[in-house]
XYZ file of N, CA and C in Angstrom:
222
model
N 0.826 -1.192 0.000
C 0.000 0.000 0.000
C 0.869 1.254 0.000
N 2.170 1.103 -0.238
C 3.112 2.224 -0.311
C 3.249 3.009 0.985
N 3.101 2.328 2.130
C 3.339 2.973 3.423
C 4.782 2.728 3.835
N 5.400 3.735 4.379
C 6.752 3.610 4.887
C 6.680 3.356 6.391
N 7.282 2.277 6.850
C 7.251 1.926 8.268
C 8.677 1.797 8.779
N 8.867 2.138 10.053
C 10.186 2.039 10.658
C 10.020 1.599 12.104
N 10.778 0.584 12.514
C 10.764 0.135 13.901
C 11.854 0.867 14.659
N 11.519 1.352 15.846
C 12.474 2.092 16.667
C 12.449 1.490 18.063
N 13.631 1.227 18.606
C 13.732 0.714 19.966
C 13.381 1.806 20.962
N 12.600 1.427 21.959
C 12.229 2.348 23.030
C 12.512 1.672 24.364
N 12.450 2.454 25.417
C 12.698 1.960 26.759
C 11.465 2.252 27.603
N 10.987 1.256 28.337
C 9.843 1.440 29.227
C 10.295 1.421 30.678
N 9.819 2.366 31.450
C 10.166 2.453 32.868
C 8.866 2.516 33.665
N 8.670 1.506 34.503
C 7.467 1.463 35.338
C 7.684 2.349 36.563
N 6.711 3.211 36.829
C 6.790 4.111 37.979
C 5.503 4.006 38.788
N 5.574 4.417 40.032
C 4.372 4.446 40.864
C 3.487 5.606 40.408
N 2.201 5.451 40.560
C 1.240 6.479 40.160
C 1.134 7.516 41.274
N 2.156 8.352 41.375
C 2.207 9.378 42.419
C 2.655 10.704 41.803
N 2.219 11.783 42.401
C 2.594 13.114 41.937
C 4.115 13.273 42.017
N 4.713 13.763 40.954
C 6.134 14.054 40.938
C 7.029 12.950 40.397
N 6.479 11.774 40.112
C 7.318 10.674 39.643
C 7.905 10.910 38.256
N 7.160 11.539 37.363
C 7.706 11.865 36.048
C 8.862 12.852 36.208
N 8.686 13.831 37.074
C 9.745 14.801 37.328
C 11.006 14.120 37.853
N 10.850 13.166 38.763
C 12.003 12.449 39.315
C 12.709 11.623 38.239
N 11.934 10.989 37.370
C 12.518 10.208 36.281
C 13.295 11.111 35.331
N 12.693 12.227 34.943
C 13.366 13.149 34.030
C 14.586 13.789 34.681
N 14.513 14.021 35.980
C 15.653 14.577 36.708
C 16.810 13.568 36.716
N 16.505 12.294 36.901
C 17.534 11.251 36.870
C 18.205 11.212 35.498
N 17.420 11.363 34.435
C 17.989 11.394 33.091
C 18.852 12.635 32.897
N 18.368 13.763 33.358
C 19.112 15.012 33.235
C 20.423 14.957 34.012
N 20.384 14.411 35.227
C 21.600 14.284 36.039
C 22.636 13.396 35.366
N 22.180 12.467 34.528
C 23.080 11.564 33.810
C 23.420 12.098 32.420
N 22.993 13.343 32.157
C 23.256 14.001 30.874
C 22.654 13.230 29.703
N 21.423 12.747 29.894
C 20.704 11.996 28.860
C 19.548 12.841 28.355
N 19.391 12.876 27.063
C 18.293 13.606 26.447
C 17.296 12.614 25.849
N 16.028 12.743 26.211
C 14.983 11.896 25.635
C 14.468 12.574 24.369
N 14.494 11.830 23.264
C 14.019 12.393 22.009
C 12.498 12.539 22.008
N 11.822 11.554 22.573
C 10.381 11.671 22.788
C 9.979 10.740 23.909
N 8.809 11.036 24.497
C 8.332 10.266 25.642
C 6.812 10.212 25.586
N 6.264 9.070 25.970
C 4.810 8.959 26.067
C 4.455 8.010 27.199
N 3.202 7.988 27.570
C 2.712 7.225 28.710
C 1.924 6.010 28.247
N 2.141 4.891 28.928
C 1.352 3.689 28.732
C 1.034 3.138 30.115
N 0.345 2.014 30.177
C 0.022 1.409 31.468
C 0.267 -0.086 31.430
N 0.742 -0.622 32.535
C 0.887 -2.054 32.706
C -0.486 -2.576 33.122
N -1.107 -3.355 32.285
C -2.476 -3.825 32.583
C -2.519 -4.769 33.777
N -1.430 -5.495 34.034
C -1.404 -6.425 35.159
C -1.279 -5.699 36.498
N -0.352 -4.753 36.580
C -0.117 -4.061 37.850
C -0.896 -2.753 37.966
N -1.327 -2.209 36.829
C -2.029 -0.923 36.841
C -1.105 0.272 36.979
N 0.200 0.023 36.996
C 1.155 1.114 37.152
C 1.444 1.770 35.798
N 1.733 3.073 35.844
C 2.101 3.766 34.602
C 3.481 3.316 34.120
N 3.650 3.330 32.811
C 4.933 3.033 32.192
C 5.289 4.217 31.303
N 6.405 4.842 31.610
C 6.904 5.922 30.777
C 7.747 5.290 29.687
N 7.379 5.538 28.452
C 8.064 4.960 27.306
C 8.800 6.082 26.594
N 10.098 5.901 26.366
C 10.838 6.955 25.691
C 11.952 6.390 24.816
N 12.420 7.244 23.929
C 13.500 6.892 23.017
C 14.681 7.810 23.271
N 15.874 7.233 23.343
C 17.107 7.988 23.518
C 18.148 7.467 22.536
N 19.260 8.173 22.459
C 20.351 7.768 21.567
C 20.923 6.406 21.943
N 21.260 6.210 23.223
C 21.908 4.975 23.675
C 21.039 4.300 24.739
N 20.145 3.446 24.301
C 19.164 2.831 25.194
C 19.831 1.950 26.248
N 20.860 1.210 25.880
C 21.501 0.310 26.842
C 22.174 1.081 27.975
N 22.794 2.199 27.668
C 23.423 3.028 28.690
C 22.376 3.604 29.640
N 21.285 4.082 29.077
C 20.208 4.654 29.888
C 19.557 3.570 30.735
N 19.410 2.397 30.171
C 18.825 1.272 30.912
C 19.641 0.970 32.172
N 20.951 0.854 32.022
C 21.789 0.553 33.184
C 21.800 1.707 34.174
N 21.757 2.931 33.688
C 21.714 4.107 34.561
C 20.450 4.093 35.421
N 19.300 3.861 34.794
C 18.033 3.885 35.537
C 17.913 2.695 36.482
N 18.398 1.527 36.062
C 18.368 0.361 36.934
C 19.220 0.601 38.184
N 20.366 1.264 38.009
C 21.229 1.540 39.148
C 20.585 2.532 40.120
N 19.608 3.305 39.637
C 18.887 4.255 40.486
C 17.601 3.660 41.060
N 17.388 2.361 40.805
C 16.255 1.671 41.405
C 14.973 1.638 40.594
N 15.005 2.104 39.351
C 13.813 2.085 38.524
C 13.596 0.696 37.928
N 12.339 0.341 37.700
C 11.983 -0.913 37.048
C 11.943 -0.665 35.548
N 12.939 -1.186 34.843
C 13.049 -0.986 33.402
C 12.500 -2.215 32.699
N 11.608 -2.000 31.756
C 10.973 -3.095 31.027
C 11.609 -3.296 29.670
């Protein structure tokens, strides 16, 4: 059908549904000098917790950074 499609790796981080959690996640990325190209929200249907989904230049580096800070990376 002449559609152009592209798969892009993203990183999901499960956070508690509490005020300020997105700010804390973004602050952790900023402190590590990481820039998120885009970010959106999803939900874990089993736990009901929000999942912040984002794309960065080096996903593996960001994954280890967030895991070391105690975040649940999916």
